Amino acid sequence: MVDTSEKASGEGLFSKRYAAATATFAVVMFLEGFAALAVLPTLPLAARELDGIALYPLVAGSFVAASLIGGVIGGSWADRSGPYRPLAAGIGMAVVTLLISGTSTTVWQLAAGRFLEGLTAGMVTVAVNTAIAHTFPDRLRPRALALMSTCWIVPSLIGPPLAGLVAAWGSWRTVFLGLAAINVVPAVIVVVMLVRRARAAAPPEGTEPEKGKGPRPPLLIAVAVSLGAALGQFGVSAWDVPHLLSTAAGVTLLVVFAPRLLPPGTGRAAPGLPVTALLRGLASGTYFTLEAFVPLLLDTERKVAPVQTGIAFTAAAIAWAAGSWLQGRWLTHWPRHRTVTVGAVIMAAGLLVAIAGTFPVTPPITSAASLAVAAVGMGMLTPSVTLLALNHSPADRHGYANSALQTTQNLGQITVMGLAAALFNAAHASPADPLVAFGAAFGLLLVPAVLAAVLAVRARAAGPGAPGPATG
């Protein structure tokens, strides 16, 4: 519901001035949400059928590794020629990636399909956030970001449970191929709309668009970091010499090249954009590792049907949207860094629920509920971090700021998931109950969640609507 001031000014999200942009971005996020959420409950089943359970961290992590490249491409492209072209390219490629995954004959092809899906998702996420920064004034951005999260509610309500039913009655392949068939026509329509907006926003012929200030990370560095991430995810899947060498190579690439993708000072949590980017990495690493391991726990140890796992993802998506709505409506007068702190604390509470779910005496719903609790925290935290990043960057560097967030998000997922997977595999190889391995992995996730809660104060904004230091 639009407040009185917005009615008076005629500048709400759905006013004549912003309606077309709002609708376009909402459809983009709807399509992206449907494709992203529906396939998640089927990934453990697909990996098991393709004899690739040991490589499940690679399947889950390849999406993240590719998002690094997609985020860099999307941010640089958006700063150079506007956000609509990378948006159109990402939506168009999404259908192709579903076809590749759905026709997988080996776990390696499945990982390749998820890699390409991560590439498109990285482009789309950065481009949407940059487009929101370019389109809406400061006071409407929190609600625009909340609306983007809300656009995931309908996909979350029907996507995962329906995918679980399809996988139970037919095959996990049907989920991927069916999504590709359903998305073809909407994707074509959205791409046409975005191309038209890109042409309308293009500078007059003979003029040169303003160049963003400062260096942008070369694509080859992003590829090196992505390769390091993939090698690391593969390496932690076993403890023999080839896997250890793969891990060493991956860590080396990450240590050498990853800092060149980040705002200077990110590693030491310097105030401004650096610590804001670090917060995104810590939070995302925590939540998405939890999101990867909970369905594996439900499938392998609790023997939960795929449709029930899908319902858990539905509850988590709704909870995420609720947290996002809360920060966009009730908490708009709070300093943004405090919202980040509260969100991180709620995520830590969700991890405690996940740990409780590894005890044999607790029902399987306990593990499923942990996703929903943690998702409330992520819904509050994610848009708040995005707004802080925009506050700490000048307008012509919003693409770079969003790219930095996407990069640290993916690096956080890679690092945290890699550590959790290594601990999980070590514990899983021991004579102890397999549930102990899951408990150890969930316990490890408490560290980045608590660290995010502590560091949030360093991301304090310079003032209401005032741009902070443009670091990077």
GROMACS .gro file of C-alpha atoms in nm:
model
  472
    1MET     CA    1   0.000   0.000   0.000
    2VAL     CA    2   0.141   0.338  -0.101
    3ASP     CA    3   0.164   0.596   0.175
    4THR     CA    4   0.000   0.942   0.167
    5SER     CA    5   0.313   1.126   0.061
    6GLU     CA    6   0.353   0.899  -0.237
    7LYS     CA    7  -0.010   0.951  -0.340
    8ALA     CA    8   0.040   1.324  -0.318
    9SER     CA    9   0.358   1.325  -0.520
   10GLY     CA   10   0.244   1.062  -0.767
   11GLU     CA   11   0.582   0.893  -0.743
   12GLY     CA   12   0.508   0.553  -0.593
   13LEU     CA   13   0.650   0.235  -0.745
   14PHE     CA   14   0.339   0.191  -0.959
   15SER     CA   15   0.288   0.554  -1.057
   16LYS     CA   16   0.290   0.639  -1.426
   17ARG     CA   17   0.653   0.742  -1.396
   18TYR     CA   18   0.778   0.409  -1.264
   19ALA     CA   19   0.511   0.151  -1.355
   20ALA     CA   20   0.677   0.016  -1.671
   21ALA     CA   21   1.017  -0.024  -1.505
   22THR     CA   22   0.864  -0.182  -1.195
   23ALA     CA   23   0.669  -0.433  -1.404
   24THR     CA   24   0.970  -0.524  -1.616
   25PHE     CA   25   1.200  -0.582  -1.319
   26ALA     CA   26   0.928  -0.780  -1.140
   27VAL     CA   27   0.879  -1.015  -1.436
   28VAL     CA   28   1.256  -1.067  -1.462
   29MET     CA   29   1.279  -1.164  -1.096
   30PHE     CA   30   0.971  -1.385  -1.125
   31LEU     CA   31   1.126  -1.586  -1.406
   32GLU     CA   32   1.464  -1.602  -1.233
   33GLY     CA   33   1.303  -1.708  -0.905
   34PHE     CA   34   1.099  -1.983  -1.067
   35ALA     CA   35   1.402  -2.134  -1.240
   36ALA     CA   36   1.627  -2.100  -0.935
   37LEU     CA   37   1.393  -2.232  -0.665
   38ALA     CA   38   1.223  -2.518  -0.846
   39VAL     CA   39   1.539  -2.716  -0.926
   40LEU     CA   40   1.705  -2.700  -0.583
   41PRO     CA   41   1.515  -2.989  -0.417
   42THR     CA   42   1.599  -3.215  -0.714
   43LEU     CA   43   1.976  -3.159  -0.715
   44PRO     CA   44   2.060  -3.424  -0.449
   45LEU     CA   45   1.835  -3.672  -0.633
   46ALA     CA   46   2.003  -3.591  -0.966
   47ALA     CA   47   2.352  -3.624  -0.818
   48ARG     CA   48   2.261  -3.960  -0.662
   49GLU     CA   49   2.111  -4.095  -0.986
   50LEU     CA   50   2.420  -3.985  -1.180
   51ASP     CA   51   2.647  -4.161  -0.924
   52GLY     CA   52   2.788  -3.829  -0.813
   53ILE     CA   53   2.700  -3.781  -0.445
   54ALA     CA   54   3.069  -3.726  -0.367
   55LEU     CA   55   3.069  -3.445  -0.622
   56TYR     CA   56   2.752  -3.283  -0.486
   57PRO     CA   57   2.953  -2.990  -0.343
   58LEU     CA   58   3.087  -2.931  -0.696
   59VAL     CA   59   2.734  -2.932  -0.841
   60ALA     CA   60   2.619  -2.685  -0.576
   61GLY     CA   61   2.938  -2.480  -0.590
   62SER     CA   62   2.967  -2.453  -0.969
   63PHE     CA   63   2.665  -2.224  -0.972
   64VAL     CA   64   2.838  -1.999  -0.722
   65ALA     CA   65   3.173  -2.008  -0.901
   66ALA     CA   66   3.016  -1.899  -1.229
   67SER     CA   67   2.824  -1.618  -1.060
   68LEU     CA   68   3.160  -1.454  -1.000
   69ILE     CA   69   3.214  -1.415  -1.372
   70GLY     CA   70   2.851  -1.320  -1.432
   71GLY     CA   71   2.865  -1.051  -1.164
   72VAL     CA   72   3.180  -0.895  -1.309
   73ILE     CA   73   3.038  -0.904  -1.662
   74GLY     CA   74   2.705  -0.763  -1.549
   75GLY     CA   75   2.854  -0.481  -1.343
   76SER     CA   76   3.103  -0.369  -1.606
   77TRP     CA   77   2.845  -0.398  -1.884
   78ALA     CA   78   2.585  -0.203  -1.682
   79ASP     CA   79   2.828   0.082  -1.606
   80ARG     CA   80   2.940   0.094  -1.969
   81SER     CA   81   2.607   0.082  -2.155
   82GLY     CA   82   2.327   0.060  -1.900
   83PRO     CA   83   2.169  -0.235  -1.717
   84TYR     CA   84   1.912  -0.347  -1.977
   85ARG     CA   85   2.143  -0.528  -2.218
   86PRO     CA   86   2.296  -0.761  -1.954
   87LEU     CA   87   1.945  -0.823  -1.823
   88ALA     CA   88   1.823  -0.928  -2.167
   89ALA     CA   89   2.127  -1.151  -2.226
   90GLY     CA   90   2.087  -1.320  -1.887
   91ILE     CA   91   1.718  -1.397  -1.932
   92GLY     CA   92   1.778  -1.534  -2.281
   93MET     CA   93   2.059  -1.764  -2.167
   94ALA     CA   94   1.858  -1.904  -1.874
   95VAL     CA   95   1.646  -2.130  -2.097
   96VAL     CA   96   1.958  -2.280  -2.258
   97THR     CA   97   2.113  -2.365  -1.923
   98LEU     CA   98   1.799  -2.555  -1.813
   99LEU     CA   99   1.819  -2.765  -2.129
  100ILE     CA  100   2.184  -2.851  -2.064
  101SER     CA  101   2.113  -2.959  -1.705
  102GLY     CA  102   1.799  -3.152  -1.797
  103THR     CA  103   1.978  -3.365  -2.058
  104SER     CA  104   2.272  -3.452  -1.829
  105THR     CA  105   2.416  -3.801  -1.868
  106THR     CA  106   2.695  -3.745  -1.614
  107VAL     CA  107   2.733  -3.541  -1.298
  108TRP     CA  108   2.994  -3.335  -1.485
  109GLN     CA  109   2.734  -3.220  -1.740
  110LEU     CA  110   2.498  -3.135  -1.454
  111ALA     CA  111   2.774  -2.927  -1.296
  112ALA     CA  112   2.836  -2.756  -1.632
  113GLY     CA  113   2.468  -2.670  -1.662
  114ARG     CA  114   2.466  -2.525  -1.313
  115PHE     CA  115   2.783  -2.332  -1.398
  116LEU     CA  116   2.613  -2.163  -1.693
  117GLU     CA  117   2.303  -2.097  -1.484
  118GLY     CA  118   2.525  -1.927  -1.226
  119LEU     CA  119   2.678  -1.712  -1.501
  120THR     CA  120   2.336  -1.587  -1.608
  121ALA     CA  121   2.215  -1.542  -1.249
  122GLY     CA  122   2.518  -1.327  -1.166
  123MET     CA  123   2.453  -1.102  -1.463
  124VAL     CA  124   2.083  -1.068  -1.389
  125THR     CA  125   2.125  -0.995  -1.017
  126VAL     CA  126   2.382  -0.720  -1.066
  127ALA     CA  127   2.193  -0.568  -1.359
  128VAL     CA  128   1.860  -0.559  -1.170
  129ASN     CA  129   2.014  -0.390  -0.866
  130THR     CA  130   2.192  -0.139  -1.089
  131ALA     CA  131   1.872  -0.071  -1.282
  132ILE     CA  132   1.688  -0.005  -0.955
  133ALA     CA  133   1.961   0.238  -0.849
  134HIS     CA  134   1.933   0.419  -1.184
  135THR     CA  135   1.552   0.423  -1.194
  136PHE     CA  136   1.421   0.493  -0.845
  137PRO     CA  137   1.500   0.774  -0.598
  138ASP     CA  138   1.656   0.693  -0.260
  139ARG     CA  139   1.328   0.677  -0.070
  140LEU     CA  140   1.177   0.419  -0.310
  141ARG     CA  141   1.477   0.189  -0.337
  142PRO     CA  142   1.407  -0.011  -0.017
  143ARG     CA  143   1.055  -0.086  -0.141
  144ALA     CA  144   1.175  -0.166  -0.491
  145LEU     CA  145   1.425  -0.416  -0.349
  146ALA     CA  146   1.154  -0.559  -0.121
  147LEU     CA  147   0.926  -0.600  -0.424
  148MET     CA  148   1.198  -0.794  -0.604
  149SER     CA  149   1.205  -1.038  -0.310
  150THR     CA  150   0.825  -1.052  -0.307
  151CYS     CA  151   0.830  -1.159  -0.671
  152TRP     CA  152   0.982  -1.486  -0.550
  153ILE     CA  153   0.674  -1.571  -0.338
  154VAL     CA  154   0.460  -1.721  -0.614
  155PRO     CA  155   0.751  -1.925  -0.758
  156SER     CA  156   0.832  -2.040  -0.405
  157LEU     CA  157   0.473  -2.145  -0.337
  158ILE     CA  158   0.436  -2.366  -0.643
  159GLY     CA  159   0.789  -2.426  -0.774
  160PRO     CA  160   0.964  -2.652  -0.520
  161PRO     CA  161   0.658  -2.864  -0.420
  162LEU     CA  162   0.558  -2.910  -0.783
  163ALA     CA  163   0.916  -3.000  -0.872
  164GLY     CA  164   0.917  -3.252  -0.587
  165LEU     CA  165   0.595  -3.411  -0.717
  166VAL     CA  166   0.728  -3.423  -1.073
  167ALA     CA  167   1.052  -3.582  -0.953
  168ALA     CA  168   0.862  -3.839  -0.745
  169TRP     CA  169   0.618  -3.931  -1.021
  170GLY     CA  170   0.851  -3.900  -1.315
  171SER     CA  171   1.211  -3.781  -1.320
  172TRP     CA  172   1.424  -3.491  -1.205
  173ARG     CA  173   1.500  -3.435  -1.575
  174THR     CA  174   1.136  -3.346  -1.634
  175VAL     CA  175   1.174  -3.061  -1.386
  176PHE     CA  176   1.458  -2.896  -1.582
  177LEU     CA  177   1.313  -2.961  -1.927
  178GLY     CA  178   0.963  -2.859  -1.820
  179LEU     CA  179   1.093  -2.530  -1.680
  180ALA     CA  180   1.277  -2.465  -2.006
  181ALA     CA  181   0.957  -2.521  -2.206
  182ILE     CA  182   0.747  -2.301  -1.974
  183ASN     CA  183   0.999  -2.015  -1.976
  184VAL     CA  184   1.054  -1.988  -2.352
  185VAL     CA  185   0.763  -1.757  -2.441
  186PRO     CA  186   0.786  -1.528  -2.132
  187ALA     CA  187   1.163  -1.503  -2.179
  188VAL     CA  188   1.125  -1.392  -2.541
  189ILE     CA  189   0.870  -1.125  -2.443
  190VAL     CA  190   1.087  -0.991  -2.161
  191VAL     CA  191   1.397  -0.982  -2.381
  192VAL     CA  192   1.209  -0.775  -2.642
  193MET     CA  193   1.093  -0.533  -2.369
  194LEU     CA  194   1.445  -0.497  -2.230
  195VAL     CA  195   1.601  -0.441  -2.572
  196ARG     CA  196   1.351  -0.163  -2.637
  197ARG     CA  197   1.429   0.000  -2.303
  198ALA     CA  198   1.802  -0.028  -2.379
  199ARG     CA  199   1.755   0.152  -2.711
  200ALA     CA  200   1.541   0.421  -2.547
  201ALA     CA  201   1.806   0.479  -2.278
  202ALA     CA  202   2.097   0.491  -2.524
  203PRO     CA  203   2.283   0.826  -2.549
  204PRO     CA  204   2.222   1.042  -2.856
  205GLU     CA  205   2.417   0.944  -3.163
  206GLY     CA  206   2.761   1.099  -3.171
  207THR     CA  207   2.789   1.135  -2.793
  208GLU     CA  208   3.004   0.921  -2.567
  209PRO     CA  209   2.853   0.783  -2.245
  210GLU     CA  210   3.021   0.903  -1.928
  211LYS     CA  211   3.291   0.666  -1.815
  212GLY     CA  212   3.291   0.538  -1.458
  213LYS     CA  213   3.588   0.640  -1.250
  214GLY     CA  214   3.848   0.397  -1.125
  215PRO     CA  215   3.970   0.063  -1.252
  216ARG     CA  216   3.735  -0.223  -1.325
  217PRO     CA  217   3.842  -0.583  -1.265
  218PRO     CA  218   3.951  -0.759  -1.584
  219LEU     CA  219   3.739  -1.051  -1.693
  220LEU     CA  220   4.041  -1.283  -1.696
  221ILE     CA  221   4.089  -1.227  -1.323
  222ALA     CA  222   3.727  -1.324  -1.264
  223VAL     CA  223   3.779  -1.638  -1.473
  224ALA     CA  224   4.089  -1.727  -1.267
  225VAL     CA  225   3.893  -1.681  -0.943
  226SER     CA  226   3.605  -1.886  -1.080
  227LEU     CA  227   3.844  -2.164  -1.181
  228GLY     CA  228   3.999  -2.156  -0.835
  229ALA     CA  229   3.655  -2.185  -0.681
  230ALA     CA  230   3.563  -2.483  -0.899
  231LEU     CA  231   3.894  -2.659  -0.822
  232GLY     CA  232   3.840  -2.600  -0.453
  233GLN     CA  233   3.484  -2.736  -0.461
  234PHE     CA  234   3.606  -3.047  -0.643
  235GLY     CA  235   3.906  -3.089  -0.416
  236VAL     CA  236   3.710  -3.104  -0.091
  237SER     CA  237   3.496  -3.392  -0.220
  238ALA     CA  238   3.766  -3.649  -0.123
  239TRP     CA  239   4.099  -3.677   0.059
  240ASP     CA  240   4.328  -3.852  -0.192
  241VAL     CA  241   4.632  -3.692  -0.357
  242PRO     CA  242   4.459  -3.564  -0.676
  243HIS     CA  243   4.187  -3.398  -0.471
  244LEU     CA  244   4.438  -3.244  -0.232
  245LEU     CA  245   4.637  -3.106  -0.526
  246SER     CA  246   4.316  -2.967  -0.673
  247THR     CA  247   4.236  -2.798  -0.343
  248ALA     CA  248   4.586  -2.649  -0.322
  249ALA     CA  249   4.561  -2.515  -0.678
  250GLY     CA  250   4.218  -2.369  -0.612
  251VAL     CA  251   4.324  -2.199  -0.290
  252THR     CA  252   4.632  -2.056  -0.462
  253LEU     CA  253   4.424  -1.903  -0.741
  254LEU     CA  254   4.181  -1.756  -0.491
  255VAL     CA  255   4.451  -1.608  -0.270
  256VAL     CA  256   4.637  -1.453  -0.564
  257PHE     CA  257   4.348  -1.321  -0.772
  258ALA     CA  258   4.040  -1.276  -0.550
  259PRO     CA  259   4.165  -0.959  -0.373
  260ARG     CA  260   4.193  -0.788  -0.714
  261LEU     CA  261   3.816  -0.828  -0.762
  262LEU     CA  262   3.728  -0.668  -0.428
  263PRO     CA  263   3.721  -0.309  -0.302
  264PRO     CA  264   4.056  -0.231  -0.132
  265GLY     CA  265   4.033  -0.301   0.240
  266THR     CA  266   3.768  -0.573   0.219
  267GLY     CA  267   3.989  -0.829   0.393
  268ARG     CA  268   4.040  -0.602   0.695
  269ALA     CA  269   3.676  -0.488   0.703
  270ALA     CA  270   3.757  -0.122   0.628
  271PRO     CA  271   3.457   0.110   0.680
  272GLY     CA  272   3.240   0.195   0.381
  273LEU     CA  273   3.202  -0.020   0.073
  274PRO     CA  274   3.475  -0.274   0.174
  275VAL     CA  275   3.306  -0.391   0.495
  276THR     CA  276   2.965  -0.372   0.326
  277ALA     CA  277   3.087  -0.613   0.059
  278LEU     CA  278   3.240  -0.836   0.327
  279LEU     CA  279   2.904  -0.851   0.509
  280ARG     CA  280   2.737  -0.978   0.193
  281GLY     CA  281   2.999  -1.251   0.163
  282LEU     CA  282   2.966  -1.365   0.524
  283ALA     CA  283   2.588  -1.372   0.519
  284SER     CA  284   2.558  -1.540   0.181
  285GLY     CA  285   2.820  -1.798   0.264
  286THR     CA  286   2.626  -1.886   0.577
  287TYR     CA  287   2.278  -1.904   0.431
  288PHE     CA  288   2.346  -2.071   0.097
  289THR     CA  289   2.568  -2.337   0.255
  290LEU     CA  290   2.282  -2.412   0.493
  291GLU     CA  291   2.049  -2.421   0.193
  292ALA     CA  292   2.278  -2.674   0.020
  293PHE     CA  293   2.320  -2.910   0.315
  294VAL     CA  294   1.966  -2.918   0.457
  295PRO     CA  295   1.813  -3.090   0.149
  296LEU     CA  296   2.105  -3.333   0.144
  297LEU     CA  297   2.034  -3.416   0.509
  298LEU     CA  298   1.662  -3.459   0.442
  299ASP     CA  299   1.725  -3.681   0.138
  300THR     CA  300   2.007  -3.906   0.263
  301GLU     CA  301   1.952  -3.937   0.639
  302ARG     CA  302   1.593  -3.843   0.712
  303LYS     CA  303   1.453  -4.010   0.396
  304VAL     CA  304   1.214  -3.723   0.335
  305ALA     CA  305   1.020  -3.724   0.008
  306PRO     CA  306   1.125  -3.465  -0.251
  307VAL     CA  307   0.787  -3.290  -0.230
  308GLN     CA  308   0.837  -3.232   0.143
  309THR     CA  309   1.182  -3.089   0.078
  310GLY     CA  310   1.020  -2.863  -0.178
  311ILE     CA  311   0.775  -2.738   0.085
  312ALA     CA  312   1.072  -2.649   0.308
  313PHE     CA  313   1.210  -2.430   0.029
  314THR     CA  314   0.867  -2.274  -0.016
  315ALA     CA  315   0.856  -2.180   0.352
  316ALA     CA  316   1.208  -2.037   0.331
  317ALA     CA  317   1.126  -1.823   0.027
  318ILE     CA  318   0.814  -1.684   0.195
  319ALA     CA  319   1.015  -1.612   0.509
  320TRP     CA  320   1.281  -1.433   0.301
  321ALA     CA  321   1.014  -1.217   0.137
  322ALA     CA  322   0.862  -1.143   0.480
  323GLY     CA  323   1.199  -1.028   0.614
  324SER     CA  324   1.251  -0.812   0.306
  325TRP     CA  325   0.904  -0.659   0.341
  326LEU     CA  326   0.978  -0.587   0.706
  327GLN     CA  327   1.294  -0.390   0.627
  328GLY     CA  328   1.116  -0.203   0.348
  329ARG     CA  329   0.814  -0.100   0.558
  330TRP     CA  330   0.857  -0.111   0.934
  331LEU     CA  331   1.231  -0.060   0.965
  332THR     CA  332   1.282   0.223   0.718
  333HIS     CA  333   1.370   0.468   0.995
  334TRP     CA  334   1.630   0.237   1.150
  335PRO     CA  335   1.994   0.287   1.059
  336ARG     CA  336   2.061   0.025   0.794
  337HIS     CA  337   2.359  -0.127   0.975
  338ARG     CA  338   2.131  -0.212   1.271
  339THR     CA  339   1.897  -0.400   1.040
  340VAL     CA  340   2.198  -0.596   0.918
  341THR     CA  341   2.290  -0.684   1.277
  342VAL     CA  342   1.939  -0.804   1.358
  343GLY     CA  343   1.926  -1.009   1.038
  344ALA     CA  344   2.259  -1.178   1.118
  345VAL     CA  345   2.142  -1.263   1.471
  346ILE     CA  346   1.823  -1.421   1.333
  347MET     CA  347   2.036  -1.626   1.093
  348ALA     CA  348   2.243  -1.752   1.387
  349ALA     CA  349   1.919  -1.859   1.555
  350GLY     CA  350   1.829  -2.054   1.240
  351LEU     CA  351   2.164  -2.234   1.257
  352LEU     CA  352   2.094  -2.339   1.615
  353VAL     CA  353   1.766  -2.489   1.491
  354ALA     CA  354   1.960  -2.671   1.216
  355ILE     CA  355   2.201  -2.816   1.472
  356ALA     CA  356   1.905  -2.932   1.681
  357GLY     CA  357   1.769  -3.100   1.369
  358THR     CA  358   2.071  -3.333   1.352
  359PHE     CA  359   1.974  -3.507   1.676
  360PRO     CA  360   1.789  -3.835   1.607
  361VAL     CA  361   1.517  -3.751   1.861
  362THR     CA  362   1.407  -3.439   1.671
  363PRO     CA  363   1.157  -3.467   1.383
  364PRO     CA  364   1.271  -3.393   1.026
  365ILE     CA  365   1.064  -3.074   1.027
  366THR     CA  366   1.321  -2.926   1.265
  367SER     CA  367   1.586  -2.928   0.992
  368ALA     CA  368   1.339  -2.791   0.739
  369ALA     CA  369   1.234  -2.512   0.977
  370SER     CA  370   1.594  -2.393   1.008
  371LEU     CA  371   1.582  -2.271   0.648
  372ALA     CA  372   1.276  -2.055   0.717
  373VAL     CA  373   1.423  -1.899   1.032
  374ALA     CA  374   1.752  -1.817   0.861
  375ALA     CA  375   1.565  -1.683   0.557
  376VAL     CA  376   1.391  -1.417   0.766
  377GLY     CA  377   1.734  -1.285   0.862
  378MET     CA  378   1.858  -1.292   0.503
  379GLY     CA  379   1.546  -1.110   0.385
  380MET     CA  380   1.621  -0.828   0.628
  381LEU     CA  381   1.995  -0.824   0.569
  382THR     CA  382   2.034  -0.852   0.190
  383PRO     CA  383   1.849  -0.538   0.073
  384SER     CA  384   1.997  -0.341   0.364
  385VAL     CA  385   2.349  -0.432   0.254
  386THR     CA  386   2.264  -0.334  -0.105
  387LEU     CA  387   2.136   0.005   0.009
  388LEU     CA  388   2.448   0.062   0.220
  389ALA     CA  389   2.666  -0.021  -0.081
  390LEU     CA  390   2.480   0.231  -0.297
  391ASN     CA  391   2.516   0.489  -0.021
  392HIS     CA  392   2.891   0.438  -0.018
  393SER     CA  393   2.925   0.476  -0.399
  394PRO     CA  394   2.874   0.761  -0.647
  395ALA     CA  395   2.603   0.718  -0.911
  396ASP     CA  396   2.845   0.634  -1.193
  397ARG     CA  397   2.991   0.350  -0.984
  398HIS     CA  398   2.669   0.174  -0.885
  399GLY     CA  399   2.742  -0.105  -1.133
  400TYR     CA  400   3.084  -0.156  -0.974
  401ALA     CA  401   2.934  -0.152  -0.623
  402ASN     CA  402   2.675  -0.415  -0.714
  403SER     CA  403   2.941  -0.620  -0.887
  404ALA     CA  404   3.153  -0.606  -0.571
  405LEU     CA  405   2.858  -0.731  -0.368
  406GLN     CA  406   2.798  -1.015  -0.614
  407THR     CA  407   3.167  -1.106  -0.610
  408THR     CA  408   3.193  -1.119  -0.230
  409GLN     CA  409   2.863  -1.303  -0.214
  410ASN     CA  410   3.002  -1.574  -0.435
  411LEU     CA  411   3.344  -1.579  -0.271
  412GLY     CA  412   3.172  -1.607   0.065
  413GLN     CA  413   2.968  -1.901  -0.056
  414ILE     CA  414   3.273  -2.066  -0.207
  415THR     CA  415   3.486  -2.022   0.104
  416VAL     CA  416   3.223  -2.113   0.362
  417MET     CA  417   3.081  -2.400   0.158
  418GLY     CA  418   3.432  -2.532   0.091
  419LEU     CA  419   3.523  -2.529   0.460
  420ALA     CA  420   3.189  -2.682   0.557
  421ALA     CA  421   3.221  -2.949   0.285
  422ALA     CA  422   3.574  -3.038   0.396
  423LEU     CA  423   3.459  -3.073   0.757
  424PHE     CA  424   3.151  -3.265   0.647
  425ASN     CA  425   3.346  -3.511   0.433
  426ALA     CA  426   3.604  -3.566   0.706
  427ALA     CA  427   3.335  -3.636   0.965
  428HIS     CA  428   3.134  -3.843   0.718
  429ALA     CA  429   3.436  -4.068   0.654
  430SER     CA  430   3.473  -4.138   1.027
  431PRO     CA  431   3.291  -4.421   1.207
  432ALA     CA  432   3.062  -4.168   1.376
  433ASP     CA  433   2.691  -4.131   1.297
  434PRO     CA  434   2.651  -3.943   0.964
  435LEU     CA  435   2.427  -3.694   1.146
  436VAL     CA  436   2.738  -3.580   1.333
  437ALA     CA  437   2.888  -3.464   1.004
  438PHE     CA  438   2.587  -3.244   0.938
  439GLY     CA  439   2.596  -3.107   1.292
  440ALA     CA  440   2.964  -3.016   1.253
  441ALA     CA  441   2.897  -2.836   0.924
  442PHE     CA  442   2.607  -2.638   1.072
  443GLY     CA  443   2.813  -2.550   1.378
  444LEU     CA  444   3.087  -2.408   1.156
  445LEU     CA  445   2.833  -2.176   0.995
  446LEU     CA  446   2.778  -1.997   1.325
  447VAL     CA  447   3.120  -1.831   1.290
  448PRO     CA  448   3.048  -1.613   0.981
  449ALA     CA  449   2.695  -1.535   1.104
  450VAL     CA  450   2.820  -1.401   1.437
  451LEU     CA  451   3.105  -1.217   1.265
  452ALA     CA  452   2.856  -1.040   1.036
  453ALA     CA  453   2.651  -0.927   1.337
  454VAL     CA  454   2.964  -0.782   1.500
  455LEU     CA  455   3.104  -0.608   1.190
  456ALA     CA  456   2.777  -0.448   1.075
  457VAL     CA  457   2.843  -0.130   1.272
  458ARG     CA  458   3.145  -0.056   1.049
  459ALA     CA  459   2.912  -0.028   0.750
  460ARG     CA  460   2.727   0.267   0.905
  461ALA     CA  461   2.600   0.505   0.637
  462ALA     CA  462   2.744   0.857   0.618
  463GLY     CA  463   2.400   1.008   0.670
  464PRO     CA  464   2.045   1.001   0.534
  465GLY     CA  465   2.078   1.005   0.160
  466ALA     CA  466   2.435   1.122   0.176
  467PRO     CA  467   2.686   0.929  -0.031
  468GLY     CA  468   2.966   0.775   0.165
  469PRO     CA  469   3.321   0.723   0.053
  470ALA     CA  470   3.350   0.560  -0.286
  471THR     CA  471   3.606   0.297  -0.207
  472GLY     CA  472   3.732   0.089  -0.498
   0.00000   0.00000   0.00000
